[in-house]
Amino acid sequence: MLATTTTPEMEFSVDDLEQAHSAINNETKQSAYCPTKNMVTYKLSKMKRQERGVTIEHMICNKLLAMGYDAEVTNVTSPCDIIVYDNGRKIRCEVKSSCLTNT
């Protein structure tokens, strides 16, 4: 609980609180992900969790295809995210991603 004092110059308003809190939130978000550091991580951080997960699955699958692997992203009800076919073997892949903010 915030204690107040009778000295007027030491009293804080709701505006003071919101201004300080806003400054902290802006600093945290800017330092975690910003376009000047890495545009890919910045854009991913702006997505919702499910959208970000599916996007990263497709990014990884596209990289596997570019590397010459036969791969496909599975549907949401599948027990894995990507299937890679290699010399008659079916390799199931699970993709995990995380973000510093809870978006």
Tab-separated table of N, CA, C and O in Angstrom:
chain	number	residue	atom	x	y	z
A	1	MET	N	0.829	-1.164	0.000
A	1	MET	CA	0.000	0.000	0.000
A	1	MET	C	0.880	1.236	0.000
A	1	MET	O	1.880	1.303	0.697
A	2	LEU	N	0.502	2.207	-0.820
A	2	LEU	CA	1.269	3.433	-0.952
A	2	LEU	C	0.878	4.411	0.150
A	2	LEU	O	-0.292	4.743	0.298
A	3	ALA	N	1.853	4.827	0.915
A	3	ALA	CA	1.576	5.779	1.997
A	3	ALA	C	1.641	7.197	1.446
A	3	ALA	O	2.471	7.499	0.598
A	4	THR	N	0.763	8.037	1.893
A	4	THR	CA	0.802	9.439	1.487
A	4	THR	C	1.315	10.273	2.647
A	4	THR	O	1.227	9.877	3.808
A	5	THR	N	1.852	11.387	2.313
A	5	THR	CA	2.382	12.271	3.338
A	5	THR	C	1.636	13.603	3.289
A	5	THR	O	0.995	13.924	2.305
A	6	THR	N	1.748	14.352	4.328
A	6	THR	CA	1.043	15.633	4.375
A	6	THR	C	1.806	16.722	3.642
A	6	THR	O	1.266	17.777	3.381
A	7	THR	N	3.069	16.488	3.285
A	7	THR	CA	3.844	17.474	2.545
A	7	THR	C	3.390	17.467	1.090
A	7	THR	O	3.534	16.450	0.409
A	8	PRO	N	2.840	18.571	0.589
A	8	PRO	CA	2.275	18.599	-0.767
A	8	PRO	C	3.268	18.205	-1.860
A	8	PRO	O	2.904	17.535	-2.805
A	9	GLU	N	4.538	18.588	-1.724
A	9	GLU	CA	5.500	18.258	-2.778
A	9	GLU	C	5.842	16.771	-2.823
A	9	GLU	O	6.426	16.285	-3.782
A	10	MET	N	5.467	16.000	-1.818
A	10	MET	CA	5.732	14.565	-1.793
A	10	MET	C	4.511	13.720	-2.141
A	10	MET	O	4.594	12.507	-2.147
A	11	GLU	N	3.403	14.336	-2.423
A	11	GLU	CA	2.216	13.589	-2.797
A	11	GLU	C	2.285	13.215	-4.272
A	11	GLU	O	2.809	13.972	-5.088
A	12	PHE	N	1.751	12.058	-4.589
A	12	PHE	CA	1.745	11.584	-5.965
A	12	PHE	C	0.316	11.471	-6.459
A	12	PHE	O	-0.571	11.036	-5.728
A	13	SER	N	0.127	11.798	-7.712
A	13	SER	CA	-1.199	11.686	-8.313
A	13	SER	C	-1.274	10.407	-9.129
A	13	SER	O	-0.253	9.756	-9.414
A	14	VAL	N	-2.465	10.078	-9.542
A	14	VAL	CA	-2.653	8.926	-10.430
A	14	VAL	C	-1.913	9.173	-11.739
A	14	VAL	O	-1.315	8.257	-12.311
A	15	ASP	N	-1.902	10.401	-12.206
A	15	ASP	CA	-1.163	10.742	-13.426
A	15	ASP	C	0.330	10.461	-13.270
A	15	ASP	O	0.974	9.961	-14.196
A	16	ASP	N	0.901	10.800	-12.094
A	16	ASP	CA	2.313	10.510	-11.831
A	16	ASP	C	2.584	9.012	-11.941
A	16	ASP	O	3.566	8.577	-12.542
A	17	LEU	N	1.701	8.234	-11.339
A	17	LEU	CA	1.836	6.781	-11.371
A	17	LEU	C	1.755	6.243	-12.792
A	17	LEU	O	2.592	5.452	-13.230
A	18	GLU	N	0.745	6.665	-13.533
A	18	GLU	CA	0.556	6.180	-14.906
A	18	GLU	C	1.701	6.587	-15.817
A	18	GLU	O	2.140	5.813	-16.666
A	19	GLN	N	2.214	7.801	-15.639
A	19	GLN	CA	3.331	8.263	-16.456
A	19	GLN	C	4.580	7.407	-16.207
A	19	GLN	O	5.250	6.982	-17.134
A	20	ALA	N	4.875	7.141	-14.941
A	20	ALA	CA	6.035	6.314	-14.602
A	20	ALA	C	5.860	4.888	-15.104
A	20	ALA	O	6.778	4.292	-15.667
A	21	HIS	N	4.674	4.339	-14.912
A	21	HIS	CA	4.397	2.972	-15.350
A	21	HIS	C	4.486	2.865	-16.864
A	21	HIS	O	5.035	1.899	-17.394
A	22	SER	N	3.977	3.835	-17.572
A	22	SER	CA	4.034	3.852	-19.035
A	22	SER	C	5.475	3.900	-19.521
A	22	SER	O	5.846	3.212	-20.458
A	23	ALA	N	6.297	4.699	-18.878
A	23	ALA	CA	7.706	4.807	-19.261
A	23	ALA	C	8.421	3.473	-19.086
A	23	ALA	O	9.209	3.058	-19.932
A	24	ILE	N	8.130	2.773	-17.996
A	24	ILE	CA	8.744	1.463	-17.749
A	24	ILE	C	8.291	0.468	-18.797
A	24	ILE	O	9.087	-0.273	-19.360
A	25	ASN	N	6.995	0.425	-19.100
A	25	ASN	CA	6.476	-0.497	-20.105
A	25	ASN	C	7.087	-0.231	-21.465
A	25	ASN	O	7.451	-1.156	-22.176
A	26	ASN	N	7.217	1.021	-21.852
A	26	ASN	CA	7.807	1.360	-23.149
A	26	ASN	C	9.266	0.953	-23.216
A	26	ASN	O	9.715	0.422	-24.221
A	27	GLU	N	10.024	1.174	-22.141
A	27	GLU	CA	11.426	0.784	-22.117
A	27	GLU	C	11.572	-0.721	-22.248
A	27	GLU	O	12.401	-1.208	-22.997
A	28	THR	N	10.750	-1.482	-21.528
A	28	THR	CA	10.829	-2.938	-21.558
A	28	THR	C	10.527	-3.458	-22.951
A	28	THR	O	11.262	-4.275	-23.492
A	29	LYS	N	9.456	-2.973	-23.555
A	29	LYS	CA	9.080	-3.458	-24.877
A	29	LYS	C	10.108	-3.072	-25.923
A	29	LYS	O	10.460	-3.855	-26.779
A	30	GLN	N	10.627	-1.851	-25.861
A	30	GLN	CA	11.596	-1.414	-26.849
A	30	GLN	C	12.916	-2.173	-26.706
A	30	GLN	O	13.536	-2.500	-27.688
A	31	SER	N	13.335	-2.454	-25.485
A	31	SER	CA	14.611	-3.130	-25.308
A	31	SER	C	14.512	-4.610	-25.673
A	31	SER	O	15.498	-5.203	-26.076
A	32	ALA	N	13.343	-5.218	-25.536
A	32	ALA	CA	13.205	-6.637	-25.848
A	32	ALA	C	13.194	-6.874	-27.362
A	32	ALA	O	13.942	-7.695	-27.872
A	33	TYR	N	12.355	-6.168	-28.075
A	33	TYR	CA	12.230	-6.361	-29.520
A	33	TYR	C	12.077	-5.009	-30.185
A	33	TYR	O	11.131	-4.284	-29.891
A	34	CYS	N	12.984	-4.677	-31.047
A	34	CYS	CA	12.841	-3.441	-31.806
A	34	CYS	C	13.343	-3.682	-33.231
A	34	CYS	O	14.216	-4.511	-33.464
A	35	PRO	N	12.786	-2.958	-34.192
A	35	PRO	CA	13.136	-3.184	-35.595
A	35	PRO	C	14.599	-2.920	-35.914
A	35	PRO	O	15.143	-3.525	-36.829
A	36	THR	N	15.254	-2.064	-35.152
A	36	THR	CA	16.664	-1.786	-35.449
A	36	THR	C	17.581	-2.918	-34.998
A	36	THR	O	18.670	-3.076	-35.536
A	37	LYS	N	17.127	-3.703	-34.012
A	37	LYS	CA	17.932	-4.854	-33.573
A	37	LYS	C	17.738	-6.034	-34.518
A	37	LYS	O	18.699	-6.631	-34.996
A	38	ASN	N	16.486	-6.417	-34.738
A	38	ASN	CA	16.183	-7.560	-35.597
A	38	ASN	C	14.729	-7.462	-36.046
A	38	ASN	O	13.823	-7.640	-35.232
A	39	MET	N	14.509	-7.202	-37.320
A	39	MET	CA	13.155	-6.991	-37.833
A	39	MET	C	12.310	-8.265	-37.739
A	39	MET	O	11.110	-8.197	-37.477
A	40	VAL	N	12.916	-9.428	-37.920
A	40	VAL	CA	12.161	-10.688	-37.862
A	40	VAL	C	11.594	-10.905	-36.461
A	40	VAL	O	10.396	-11.153	-36.306
A	41	THR	N	12.435	-10.796	-35.440
A	41	THR	CA	11.940	-11.013	-34.083
A	41	THR	C	10.950	-9.921	-33.675
A	41	THR	O	10.003	-10.184	-32.941
A	42	TYR	N	11.167	-8.707	-34.169
A	42	TYR	CA	10.228	-7.624	-33.870
A	42	TYR	C	8.846	-7.944	-34.435
A	42	TYR	O	7.838	-7.848	-33.745
A	43	LYS	N	8.790	-8.363	-35.710
A	43	LYS	CA	7.500	-8.680	-36.336
A	43	LYS	C	6.846	-9.893	-35.669
A	43	LYS	O	5.640	-9.922	-35.474
A	44	LEU	N	7.636	-10.896	-35.319
A	44	LEU	CA	7.091	-12.066	-34.624
A	44	LEU	C	6.519	-11.671	-33.265
A	44	LEU	O	5.484	-12.178	-32.843
A	45	SER	N	7.162	-10.747	-32.574
A	45	SER	CA	6.687	-10.338	-31.250
A	45	SER	C	5.353	-9.601	-31.311
A	45	SER	O	4.642	-9.533	-30.313
A	46	LYS	N	5.003	-9.071	-32.460
A	46	LYS	CA	3.740	-8.344	-32.611
A	46	LYS	C	2.566	-9.283	-32.910
A	46	LYS	O	1.413	-8.862	-32.913
A	47	MET	N	2.849	-10.563	-33.170
A	47	MET	CA	1.803	-11.536	-33.486
A	47	MET	C	1.244	-12.166	-32.216
A	47	MET	O	1.916	-12.220	-31.186
A	48	LYS	N	0.034	-12.687	-32.309
A	48	LYS	CA	-0.544	-13.475	-31.222
A	48	LYS	C	0.203	-14.804	-31.160
A	48	LYS	O	0.815	-15.251	-32.134
A	49	ARG	N	0.151	-15.468	-30.017
A	49	ARG	CA	0.926	-16.697	-29.799
A	49	ARG	C	0.657	-17.774	-30.845
A	49	ARG	O	1.583	-18.354	-31.403
A	50	GLN	N	-0.601	-18.067	-31.143
A	50	GLN	CA	-0.921	-19.131	-32.097
A	50	GLN	C	-0.466	-18.755	-33.506
A	50	GLN	O	0.103	-19.581	-34.220
A	51	GLU	N	-0.703	-17.512	-33.899
A	51	GLU	CA	-0.275	-17.060	-35.224
A	51	GLU	C	1.247	-17.135	-35.353
A	51	GLU	O	1.770	-17.569	-36.371
A	52	ARG	N	1.951	-16.737	-34.292
A	52	ARG	CA	3.412	-16.790	-34.307
A	52	ARG	C	3.889	-18.236	-34.430
A	52	ARG	O	4.793	-18.544	-35.200
A	53	GLY	N	3.255	-19.150	-33.691
A	53	GLY	CA	3.656	-20.556	-33.744
A	53	GLY	C	3.494	-21.156	-35.126
A	53	GLY	O	4.404	-21.819	-35.643
A	54	VAL	N	2.349	-20.926	-35.754
A	54	VAL	CA	2.094	-21.471	-37.096
A	54	VAL	C	3.042	-20.839	-38.111
A	54	VAL	O	3.575	-21.516	-38.998
A	55	THR	N	3.301	-19.540	-37.967
A	55	THR	CA	4.221	-18.857	-38.876
A	55	THR	C	5.615	-19.458	-38.784
A	55	THR	O	6.258	-19.727	-39.811
A	56	ILE	N	6.086	-19.709	-37.568
A	56	ILE	CA	7.425	-20.278	-37.392
A	56	ILE	C	7.478	-21.706	-37.926
A	56	ILE	O	8.480	-22.114	-38.510
A	57	GLU	N	6.405	-22.474	-37.765
A	57	GLU	CA	6.360	-23.820	-38.348
A	57	GLU	C	6.570	-23.751	-39.861
A	57	GLU	O	7.337	-24.532	-40.427
A	58	HIS	N	5.893	-22.821	-40.500
A	58	HIS	CA	6.039	-22.664	-41.954
A	58	HIS	C	7.436	-22.174	-42.335
A	58	HIS	O	7.992	-22.614	-43.344
A	59	MET	N	8.004	-21.290	-41.532
A	59	MET	CA	9.362	-20.812	-41.795
A	59	MET	C	10.361	-21.972	-41.741
A	59	MET	O	11.229	-22.105	-42.612
A	60	ILE	N	10.220	-22.820	-40.728
A	60	ILE	CA	11.139	-23.956	-40.588
A	60	ILE	C	10.937	-24.957	-41.713
A	60	ILE	O	11.894	-25.465	-42.296
A	61	CYS	N	9.673	-25.217	-42.049
A	61	CYS	CA	9.398	-26.143	-43.142
A	61	CYS	C	9.983	-25.619	-44.458
A	61	CYS	O	10.574	-26.372	-45.225
A	62	ASN	N	9.839	-24.326	-44.707
A	62	ASN	CA	10.405	-23.731	-45.923
A	62	ASN	C	11.921	-23.858	-45.965
A	62	ASN	O	12.502	-24.113	-47.018
A	63	LYS	N	12.583	-23.704	-44.817
A	63	LYS	CA	14.038	-23.884	-44.761
A	63	LYS	C	14.417	-25.335	-45.063
A	63	LYS	O	15.376	-25.596	-45.786
A	64	LEU	N	13.652	-26.275	-44.498
A	64	LEU	CA	13.918	-27.693	-44.769
A	64	LEU	C	13.757	-28.003	-46.256
A	64	LEU	O	14.580	-28.720	-46.845
A	65	LEU	N	12.709	-27.462	-46.875
A	65	LEU	CA	12.498	-27.663	-48.308
A	65	LEU	C	13.642	-27.070	-49.111
A	65	LEU	O	14.130	-27.680	-50.075
A	66	ALA	N	14.105	-25.884	-48.722
A	66	ALA	CA	15.222	-25.232	-49.413
A	66	ALA	C	16.521	-26.022	-49.274
A	66	ALA	O	17.392	-25.972	-50.150
A	67	MET	N	16.629	-26.783	-48.184
A	67	MET	CA	17.810	-27.622	-47.961
A	67	MET	C	17.702	-28.960	-48.696
A	67	MET	O	18.604	-29.781	-48.627
A	68	GLY	N	16.581	-29.177	-49.391
A	68	GLY	CA	16.423	-30.389	-50.179
A	68	GLY	C	15.621	-31.498	-49.522
A	68	GLY	O	15.480	-32.582	-50.080
A	69	TYR	N	15.098	-31.254	-48.340
A	69	TYR	CA	14.282	-32.257	-47.663
A	69	TYR	C	12.851	-32.206	-48.181
A	69	TYR	O	12.356	-31.166	-48.571
A	70	ASP	N	12.196	-33.356	-48.153
A	70	ASP	CA	10.770	-33.436	-48.457
A	70	ASP	C	10.055	-33.266	-47.126
A	70	ASP	O	10.126	-34.134	-46.260
A	71	ALA	N	9.383	-32.131	-46.959
A	71	ALA	CA	8.769	-31.824	-45.666
A	71	ALA	C	7.413	-31.175	-45.865
A	71	ALA	O	7.145	-30.580	-46.913
A	72	GLU	N	6.560	-31.319	-44.845
A	72	GLU	CA	5.248	-30.670	-44.892
A	72	GLU	C	4.803	-30.291	-43.492
A	72	GLU	O	5.099	-30.977	-42.521
A	73	VAL	N	4.090	-29.169	-43.417
A	73	VAL	CA	3.478	-28.750	-42.155
A	73	VAL	C	2.183	-29.545	-42.020
A	73	VAL	O	1.411	-29.671	-42.969
A	74	THR	N	1.945	-30.089	-40.838
A	74	THR	CA	0.736	-30.886	-40.614
A	74	THR	C	-0.413	-29.989	-40.160
A	74	THR	O	-0.216	-28.807	-39.887
A	75	ASN	N	-1.592	-30.572	-40.056
A	75	ASN	CA	-2.739	-29.788	-39.578
A	75	ASN	C	-2.716	-29.701	-38.048
A	75	ASN	O	-1.965	-30.392	-37.384
A	76	VAL	N	-3.554	-28.873	-37.510
A	76	VAL	CA	-3.551	-28.613	-36.062
A	76	VAL	C	-3.881	-29.831	-35.210
A	76	VAL	O	-3.444	-29.903	-34.070
A	77	THR	N	-4.607	-30.781	-35.724
A	77	THR	CA	-4.978	-31.953	-34.926
A	77	THR	C	-3.905	-33.039	-34.935
A	77	THR	O	-4.019	-34.020	-34.208
A	78	SER	N	-2.884	-32.865	-35.724
A	78	SER	CA	-1.805	-33.857	-35.815
A	78	SER	C	-0.953	-33.839	-34.545
A	78	SER	O	-0.794	-32.805	-33.910
A	79	PRO	N	-0.366	-34.989	-34.182
A	79	PRO	CA	0.474	-35.046	-32.984
A	79	PRO	C	1.845	-34.383	-33.154
A	79	PRO	O	2.608	-34.279	-32.208
A	80	CYS	N	2.165	-33.926	-34.370
A	80	CYS	CA	3.429	-33.233	-34.600
A	80	CYS	C	3.175	-32.026	-35.504
A	80	CYS	O	2.095	-31.884	-36.064
A	81	ASP	N	4.171	-31.175	-35.637
A	81	ASP	CA	4.016	-29.949	-36.421
A	81	ASP	C	4.480	-30.086	-37.868
A	81	ASP	O	3.869	-29.558	-38.783
A	82	ILE	N	5.585	-30.792	-38.063
A	82	ILE	CA	6.172	-30.962	-39.392
A	82	ILE	C	6.540	-32.427	-39.569
A	82	ILE	O	7.024	-33.070	-38.630
A	83	ILE	N	6.323	-32.935	-40.775
A	83	ILE	CA	6.781	-34.285	-41.111
A	83	ILE	C	7.854	-34.141	-42.182
A	83	ILE	O	7.656	-33.448	-43.184
A	84	VAL	N	8.988	-34.796	-41.944
A	84	VAL	CA	10.086	-34.812	-42.904
A	84	VAL	C	10.224	-36.244	-43.397
A	84	VAL	O	10.279	-37.184	-42.606
A	85	TYR	N	10.265	-36.399	-44.712
A	85	TYR	CA	10.435	-37.720	-45.314
A	85	TYR	C	11.886	-37.816	-45.775
A	85	TYR	O	12.349	-37.023	-46.591
A	86	ASP	N	12.605	-38.805	-45.250
A	86	ASP	CA	14.030	-38.956	-45.569
A	86	ASP	C	14.365	-40.418	-45.793
A	86	ASP	O	14.323	-41.217	-44.858
A	87	ASN	N	14.677	-40.765	-47.029
A	87	ASN	CA	15.053	-42.138	-47.402
A	87	ASN	C	14.062	-43.171	-46.884
A	87	ASN	O	14.425	-44.157	-46.258
A	88	GLY	N	12.788	-42.928	-47.110
A	88	GLY	CA	11.744	-43.853	-46.700
A	88	GLY	C	11.347	-43.739	-45.240
A	88	GLY	O	10.443	-44.438	-44.785
A	89	ARG	N	12.019	-42.899	-44.499
A	89	ARG	CA	11.677	-42.697	-43.086
A	89	ARG	C	10.766	-41.483	-42.943
A	89	ARG	O	10.881	-40.509	-43.668
A	90	LYS	N	9.874	-41.559	-42.003
A	90	LYS	CA	8.970	-40.465	-41.694
A	90	LYS	C	9.404	-39.887	-40.343
A	90	LYS	O	9.281	-40.549	-39.310
A	91	ILE	N	9.948	-38.696	-40.369
A	91	ILE	CA	10.458	-38.066	-39.149
A	91	ILE	C	9.468	-36.991	-38.706
A	91	ILE	O	9.169	-36.061	-39.456
A	92	ARG	N	8.972	-37.156	-37.508
A	92	ARG	CA	8.017	-36.193	-36.958
A	92	ARG	C	8.767	-35.128	-36.160
A	92	ARG	O	9.591	-35.456	-35.314
A	93	CYS	N	8.437	-33.868	-36.432
A	93	CYS	CA	9.119	-32.751	-35.763
A	93	CYS	C	8.121	-31.911	-34.984
A	93	CYS	O	7.015	-31.646	-35.458
A	94	GLU	N	8.518	-31.506	-33.825
A	94	GLU	CA	7.722	-30.618	-32.986
A	94	GLU	C	8.456	-29.285	-32.934
A	94	GLU	O	9.641	-29.230	-32.624
A	95	VAL	N	7.766	-28.198	-33.223
A	95	VAL	CA	8.367	-26.875	-33.243
A	95	VAL	C	7.917	-26.109	-31.993
A	95	VAL	O	6.744	-26.090	-31.661
A	96	LYS	N	8.875	-25.500	-31.312
A	96	LYS	CA	8.580	-24.700	-30.121
A	96	LYS	C	9.146	-23.304	-30.347
A	96	LYS	O	10.210	-23.143	-30.897
A	97	SER	N	8.401	-22.321	-29.906
A	97	SER	CA	8.885	-20.942	-29.970
A	97	SER	C	8.434	-20.232	-28.704
A	97	SER	O	7.484	-20.647	-28.049
A	98	SER	N	9.128	-19.174	-28.370
A	98	SER	CA	8.725	-18.394	-27.213
A	98	SER	C	9.059	-16.929	-27.464
A	98	SER	O	9.824	-16.590	-28.352
A	99	CYS	N	8.473	-16.105	-26.647
A	99	CYS	CA	8.648	-14.666	-26.757
A	99	CYS	C	8.797	-14.113	-25.344
A	99	CYS	O	8.222	-14.665	-24.405
A	100	LEU	N	9.544	-13.053	-25.170
A	100	LEU	CA	9.733	-12.490	-23.842
A	100	LEU	C	8.465	-11.878	-23.279
A	100	LEU	O	8.265	-11.836	-22.087
A	101	THR	N	7.585	-11.403	-24.171
A	101	THR	CA	6.316	-10.852	-23.714
A	101	THR	C	5.227	-11.872	-23.897
A	101	THR	O	5.307	-12.727	-24.755
A	102	ASN	N	4.190	-11.786	-23.117
A	102	ASN	CA	3.094	-12.743	-23.176
A	102	ASN	C	1.999	-12.225	-24.105
A	102	ASN	O	0.987	-11.740	-23.685
A	103	THR	N	2.254	-12.356	-25.430
A	103	THR	CA	1.277	-11.869	-26.414
A	103	THR	C	0.592	-13.010	-27.092
A	103	THR	O	1.044	-14.113	-27.110
